[in-house]
XYZ file of C-alpha atoms in Angstrom:
434
model
C 31.179 56.821 2.119
C 29.892 53.557 2.747
C 28.968 51.037 -0.390
C 27.215 47.659 -0.460
C 26.204 46.189 -4.194
C 23.665 44.155 -5.104
C 21.714 43.183 -8.526
C 18.884 43.595 -10.787
C 17.753 42.395 -13.811
C 19.702 44.700 -16.456
C 21.807 47.013 -13.598
C 24.360 46.514 -10.715
C 23.086 48.935 -7.741
C 25.288 50.281 -5.192
C 24.140 51.887 -1.743
C 25.782 54.895 -0.834
C 25.664 57.201 2.272
C 27.067 60.556 2.316
C 27.566 62.796 5.399
C 27.039 66.888 4.723
C 26.671 69.771 6.460
C 22.916 70.790 7.597
C 24.085 74.438 6.989
C 26.853 74.917 4.238
C 27.752 78.127 5.586
C 28.997 76.336 9.258
C 30.516 73.283 7.504
C 31.970 72.349 10.765
C 28.706 72.361 12.511
C 25.932 69.650 12.447
C 26.047 66.798 9.671
C 23.089 65.147 8.234
C 23.311 62.053 6.239
C 22.508 61.518 2.362
C 21.244 58.008 0.652
C 21.940 57.353 -2.956
C 21.850 54.919 -5.441
C 24.553 54.137 -7.784
C 23.384 52.355 -10.834
C 25.980 50.992 -14.030
C 24.841 48.542 -16.729
C 26.269 44.501 -16.110
C 29.491 44.432 -17.201
C 30.612 48.084 -17.011
C 30.902 48.149 -13.460
C 34.717 48.953 -13.589
C 34.722 50.696 -16.827
C 35.734 54.821 -16.795
C 32.015 56.069 -17.450
C 30.883 59.529 -17.207
C 28.207 60.127 -14.145
C 24.615 61.437 -14.532
C 22.936 62.605 -11.208
C 19.553 62.215 -11.212
C 17.465 64.800 -9.167
C 13.722 63.745 -8.259
C 10.700 66.301 -8.396
C 8.598 67.124 -5.580
C 9.736 68.600 -3.415
C 10.060 66.270 -0.877
C 10.633 62.959 -2.778
C 13.269 60.182 -2.318
C 14.336 59.174 -5.809
C 12.030 57.033 -7.885
C 12.618 53.121 -6.880
C 13.001 51.073 -10.228
C 13.122 47.442 -10.710
C 15.511 47.125 -12.939
C 15.868 49.158 -16.220
C 12.485 50.654 -16.241
C 11.536 54.007 -17.729
C 14.223 55.854 -18.711
C 16.928 54.293 -16.662
C 18.432 51.480 -19.165
C 18.340 54.654 -21.746
C 20.819 56.438 -19.688
C 22.828 53.306 -18.474
C 23.893 52.986 -21.723
C 26.610 55.960 -21.671
C 26.619 56.728 -18.060
C 27.152 55.590 -14.472
C 23.957 56.882 -12.804
C 23.485 58.211 -9.116
C 19.628 58.320 -7.948
C 19.643 60.786 -5.262
C 17.303 61.036 -1.893
C 17.671 64.748 -1.454
C 17.939 65.886 1.885
C 15.258 64.613 4.331
C 13.708 62.226 1.979
C 13.801 58.592 1.325
C 16.585 57.135 3.132
C 18.466 59.929 3.899
C 17.988 61.902 7.488
C 14.321 62.472 7.560
C 12.211 65.281 8.371
C 8.558 64.552 9.429
C 6.479 64.850 12.453
C 8.570 62.163 14.368
C 11.399 63.892 13.904
C 11.422 67.783 13.333
C 10.081 67.901 17.357
C 13.564 67.322 17.763
C 14.944 70.896 16.767
C 12.318 72.406 19.068
C 9.526 74.427 18.925
C 7.552 75.844 15.394
C 9.828 78.365 15.113
C 12.554 76.245 15.091
C 11.487 73.819 12.804
C 10.634 76.188 10.112
C 14.233 77.957 10.890
C 15.735 74.291 10.192
C 13.472 73.408 7.114
C 14.683 76.958 5.242
C 17.998 74.626 4.680
C 16.010 72.198 2.436
C 15.504 74.097 -0.466
C 17.474 73.912 -4.026
C 20.083 76.036 -2.678
C 21.456 73.509 -0.100
C 20.495 70.894 -2.420
C 22.519 72.250 -5.347
C 25.786 72.721 -2.524
C 24.962 68.539 -1.487
C 25.573 67.496 -5.464
C 28.762 69.358 -5.420
C 30.215 67.631 -2.470
C 28.764 64.217 -3.087
C 30.205 64.932 -6.701
C 33.998 65.131 -5.757
C 33.266 62.359 -3.845
C 32.451 60.220 -6.247
C 33.510 61.822 -9.349
C 37.002 62.657 -8.225
C 35.998 66.299 -9.333
C 34.868 65.605 -12.576
C 31.633 67.291 -14.061
C 28.680 65.536 -14.354
C 25.467 65.378 -16.433
C 22.342 66.609 -14.231
C 19.288 65.278 -14.762
C 16.311 67.039 -13.161
C 12.581 66.445 -13.204
C 10.291 68.679 -12.201
C 11.088 70.527 -8.821
C 14.206 68.480 -9.868
C 14.693 70.814 -12.680
C 14.210 73.851 -10.849
C 17.486 72.481 -8.714
C 19.341 72.011 -12.038
C 18.684 75.947 -12.963
C 19.907 77.058 -9.420
C 22.821 74.881 -10.212
C 23.615 76.721 -13.672
C 23.524 80.013 -11.570
C 25.661 78.675 -8.418
C 28.046 76.149 -9.738
C 28.203 75.759 -13.229
C 31.519 74.276 -13.325
C 30.371 70.919 -11.745
C 27.759 70.256 -15.053
C 29.035 68.471 -17.741
C 25.483 69.371 -19.171
C 21.727 70.293 -17.890
C 18.995 67.900 -18.959
C 15.826 68.889 -17.413
C 11.942 67.985 -17.865
C 8.888 69.594 -16.972
C 10.999 71.640 -15.042
C 12.015 75.064 -15.890
C 10.761 77.784 -12.926
C 10.083 81.494 -13.049
C 13.069 82.877 -12.326
C 11.652 86.126 -10.343
C 8.022 85.231 -10.447
C 6.176 85.273 -6.782
C 3.659 82.303 -5.689
C 1.005 84.136 -6.171
C 2.313 84.455 -9.978
C 2.735 81.199 -10.183
C -0.731 79.933 -8.774
C -2.903 82.569 -10.659
C -1.240 81.021 -14.365
C -2.057 77.776 -12.539
C -5.732 77.796 -11.912
C -6.983 78.172 -15.580
C -4.969 75.404 -16.583
C -6.211 73.318 -14.021
C -9.654 74.493 -14.952
C -9.056 72.983 -18.397
C -7.863 69.505 -17.593
C -10.953 69.568 -15.437
C -13.077 70.246 -18.564
C -11.396 67.761 -20.925
C -11.896 64.977 -17.935
C -15.576 65.519 -18.123
C -15.620 65.434 -22.030
C -13.937 62.283 -22.166
C -16.051 60.770 -18.940
C -19.202 62.993 -19.360
C -21.039 60.320 -16.211
C -18.228 61.533 -13.896
C -19.781 64.887 -13.780
C -22.658 63.394 -11.959
C -20.877 60.953 -10.154
C -18.442 63.715 -8.859
C -21.349 66.088 -7.669
C -22.945 62.788 -5.753
C -19.490 61.935 -4.138
C -18.973 65.436 -3.244
C -22.201 66.158 -1.510
C -22.078 63.238 0.506
C -18.685 64.015 1.800
C -19.916 67.637 2.637
C -22.498 66.226 4.355
C -20.720 63.505 6.413
C -17.025 64.769 6.141
C -16.091 60.786 6.877
C -12.575 59.776 8.602
C -10.810 57.398 6.043
C -9.058 54.223 7.435
C -5.816 55.953 8.282
C -7.677 59.127 10.192
C -7.722 61.710 7.532
C -10.556 63.845 7.368
C -12.061 63.674 4.115
C -13.957 67.354 3.508
C -15.119 68.662 0.358
C -12.046 70.289 -0.735
C -9.788 67.170 0.242
C -11.800 65.135 -2.434
C -11.518 68.307 -4.794
C -7.783 67.685 -4.298
C -7.323 64.275 -5.847
C -7.567 66.784 -9.173
C -3.824 66.534 -8.847
C -4.210 63.323 -10.819
C -5.145 65.127 -14.022
C -1.425 66.236 -14.878
C -0.357 62.588 -15.313
C -0.483 60.639 -18.373
C -2.828 58.117 -16.778
C -4.541 60.436 -14.213
C -7.948 61.287 -16.177
C -8.464 57.617 -16.321
C -7.346 56.839 -12.719
C -10.006 59.374 -11.460
C -12.477 57.789 -13.704
C -11.730 54.390 -12.140
C -12.303 55.850 -8.368
C -15.414 57.637 -9.046
C -17.103 55.207 -10.643
C -16.660 52.276 -7.466
C -17.361 55.107 -4.819
C -20.330 54.011 -3.341
C -21.556 50.941 -2.028
C -25.325 49.468 -0.817
C -25.261 48.780 3.186
C -28.097 48.244 5.585
C -28.569 51.898 6.184
C -28.440 52.782 2.510
C -25.118 53.786 0.626
C -22.191 54.764 2.009
C -18.544 55.103 0.324
C -17.044 52.035 -0.201
C -14.029 50.664 1.707
C -12.178 50.578 -1.356
C -12.758 54.065 -2.376
C -12.034 55.161 1.210
C -8.415 53.205 0.849
C -7.565 54.289 -2.383
C -8.356 58.092 -1.552
C -6.641 57.537 2.099
C -3.529 56.684 0.034
C -3.957 59.296 -2.257
C -4.298 62.290 0.122
C -1.966 61.509 2.584
C 1.081 63.029 3.041
C 2.772 60.469 5.680
C 5.286 59.151 3.021
C 6.658 62.929 1.977
C 5.727 65.765 4.367
C 8.300 67.832 2.956
C 6.319 68.411 -0.153
C 3.282 70.025 1.986
C 5.457 72.094 4.160
C 7.836 73.112 1.276
C 5.916 73.844 -1.779
C 5.267 77.097 -1.883
C 8.651 77.920 -0.435
C 10.492 76.722 -3.707
C 8.734 79.823 -5.187
C 9.969 82.289 -2.292
C 12.634 84.096 -3.055
C 13.297 87.586 -1.760
C 11.423 89.695 1.397
C 8.125 88.552 0.528
C 5.911 85.848 2.344
C 4.291 82.933 0.282
C 1.177 83.651 2.921
C -0.586 80.464 2.084
C -0.479 81.584 -1.929
C -2.287 78.673 -3.229
C -5.474 79.534 -0.875
C -5.341 83.246 -1.324
C -5.193 83.289 -4.814
C -8.347 80.177 -5.139
C -10.452 82.736 -4.028
C -10.044 84.572 -7.239
C -11.542 81.254 -9.215
C -14.669 80.861 -7.771
C -15.336 77.701 -9.906
C -13.400 75.875 -7.862
C -15.627 76.283 -4.697
C -17.025 73.485 -4.045
C -19.984 74.373 -2.328
C -21.036 76.683 -4.276
C -21.278 73.970 -7.610
C -23.124 71.725 -5.085
C -25.430 74.439 -4.779
C -25.849 75.011 -8.268
C -25.920 72.550 -11.312
C -22.730 72.662 -12.733
C -19.710 70.338 -12.413
C -17.733 69.931 -9.267
C -14.214 71.330 -10.414
C -11.299 69.330 -8.775
C -7.943 70.983 -8.032
C -4.443 70.481 -8.912
C -0.963 70.884 -7.462
C -1.946 72.982 -4.759
C -1.053 72.872 -0.993
C -3.421 74.385 1.355
C -3.907 74.880 5.374
C -6.977 73.010 5.766
C -4.497 69.902 4.748
C -2.780 70.376 8.400
C -5.593 69.628 10.165
C -7.311 66.941 7.593
C -3.967 64.749 7.494
C -2.985 63.030 10.341
C 0.581 62.546 9.074
C 0.319 66.776 9.054
C -1.334 67.858 12.319
C 1.685 67.914 14.446
C 3.235 70.213 11.997
C 0.502 72.595 11.447
C 2.283 75.350 13.414
C 5.569 74.759 11.331
C 3.987 75.158 8.388
C 2.580 78.640 9.447
C 5.721 79.530 9.980
C 7.289 78.994 6.742
C 4.295 80.424 4.966
C 5.103 83.873 7.280
C 8.507 83.776 6.460
C 10.121 87.135 4.743
C 13.937 86.190 4.532
C 14.059 84.014 1.386
C 17.387 84.061 -0.101
C 17.605 84.407 -4.095
C 17.711 81.295 -5.763
C 18.251 82.374 -9.419
C 21.140 84.501 -11.207
C 19.906 85.809 -14.368
C 23.303 87.522 -15.401
C 25.063 84.336 -14.586
C 22.314 82.347 -16.927
C 22.470 84.740 -19.604
C 26.380 84.189 -19.573
C 25.892 79.957 -19.502
C 28.623 77.867 -21.112
C 27.026 74.474 -20.151
C 25.330 72.398 -22.595
C 21.528 72.343 -21.721
C 18.068 71.071 -22.472
C 14.854 70.810 -21.614
C 11.666 69.301 -21.956
C 8.617 71.162 -21.950
C 5.075 69.716 -22.036
C 2.751 71.882 -23.696
C -0.085 70.717 -22.092
C 1.477 70.372 -18.599
C -0.797 71.251 -15.689
C 2.023 71.610 -13.255
C 4.472 73.978 -14.665
C 3.394 76.740 -16.287
C 4.305 76.426 -20.264
C 4.873 80.812 -20.458
C 6.702 80.475 -17.436
C 9.095 77.990 -18.905
C 9.472 79.685 -22.497
C 10.577 82.679 -20.666
C 13.230 80.780 -18.714
C 14.464 78.920 -21.334
C 14.838 82.334 -23.475
C 17.154 83.651 -20.243
C 19.579 80.604 -20.163
C 22.108 80.969 -22.866
C 22.489 78.170 -25.109
C 19.589 76.168 -23.474
C 17.536 74.026 -26.182
C 14.173 73.524 -25.752
C 11.853 70.594 -26.847
C 8.314 72.107 -26.919
C 5.803 68.875 -27.244
C 2.372 68.076 -26.320
C 2.787 64.314 -26.898
C 3.575 63.862 -23.060
C 2.080 65.462 -19.769
C 4.512 66.313 -16.869
C 5.213 62.665 -16.112
C 6.673 62.114 -19.722
C 10.132 61.117 -18.378
C 8.470 58.242 -16.686
C 6.022 57.217 -18.814
C 7.694 57.771 -21.944
C 10.115 55.153 -21.453
C 13.445 55.817 -22.815
C 11.867 58.133 -25.254
C 12.214 61.764 -23.808
C 15.778 60.996 -22.458
C 16.902 59.492 -25.669
C 16.176 62.698 -27.200
C 17.683 65.115 -24.751
C 20.334 63.073 -24.542
C 20.712 63.667 -28.148
C 20.134 67.195 -28.101
C 22.403 67.838 -26.053
C 24.896 65.873 -28.189
C 24.301 67.750 -31.235
C 23.137 64.721 -33.010
C 19.334 66.309 -33.078
């Protein structure tokens, strides 16, 4: 472990780097590097504080880069020393992307390598790190979204390492296949799209006009992304955030600009869309998104793409041929994204190999969860577009002692958007104050 400290407003930060086995079943084999940022309140850097480790959502995203004590961090620093972990393959940890994965060999070899980047490996990483930074003392695990999936695996695999589990928008289905996840997801996305158009009725025609232009011209965006109608529809992923509907509206209202040749998509629109659709900063999200649901001997087999066919409202071509609204899609990954996105094209065969894989280890132990003794709380967002409320509440009911807080005050990003309020309430629940 190496460390270097510096300050921001209201916080002392320390960069930490760790080396862990690529394969925890072969601890003497290859090792990869993990980066984490320690945060502590000024004046308490030498205090013996309990630790809280934060597991980011995704999969495939490094821990949030805060400026000072933004969002929930300031509240956490009142009681804890915080470790913001870049999970393996993300952020400043050993990268896994189009530039580095070819070092692993062909597509099949790359896919085998990536099977070690799921929740089970992440939790084993945490356990090695915990012993190094806390001296063996258990810590509180704060898991947002996919980080909550990791926290539930933690409760299944290594509860002795946890002082408490705090989960926000991240209670997974324990035994459902990816198909079950997406069959529940598409109706939620449809409701979010309807709500958006009810809020911004002028966007119905705007979206149809933009969609028709894209379907006819399939422009190539400044970063080389080939913008198809389906890709445009995928901007609906924004609708799962508290400000997502507003962001989408502002994007649509300035889409076109007059040119000598008539009308075209504005440079501003294209630049914003390029940034929104590119997976250059988080390719693991695209590669592993369906794999986080994979267990047992069944392939995911491009689940979101297959299940989409069961919901014809999301057929953009059919929508444009009729007179109804164009439906945006949500948090789904499709094979065409590996054709459109230059950051993903070299990984197309790797993605297909992962989608075809049938040898997946189980992630959750229902019997161990039923005997849980770790204090556990979870924010369940009633209108969450990304995680099904029904699935989440069924899982909550299987974890002994877990206290769910069901609220429609926030969307999936409530931990960030709600400032200190969400974490304050959940920690109050953990401590028996609420």
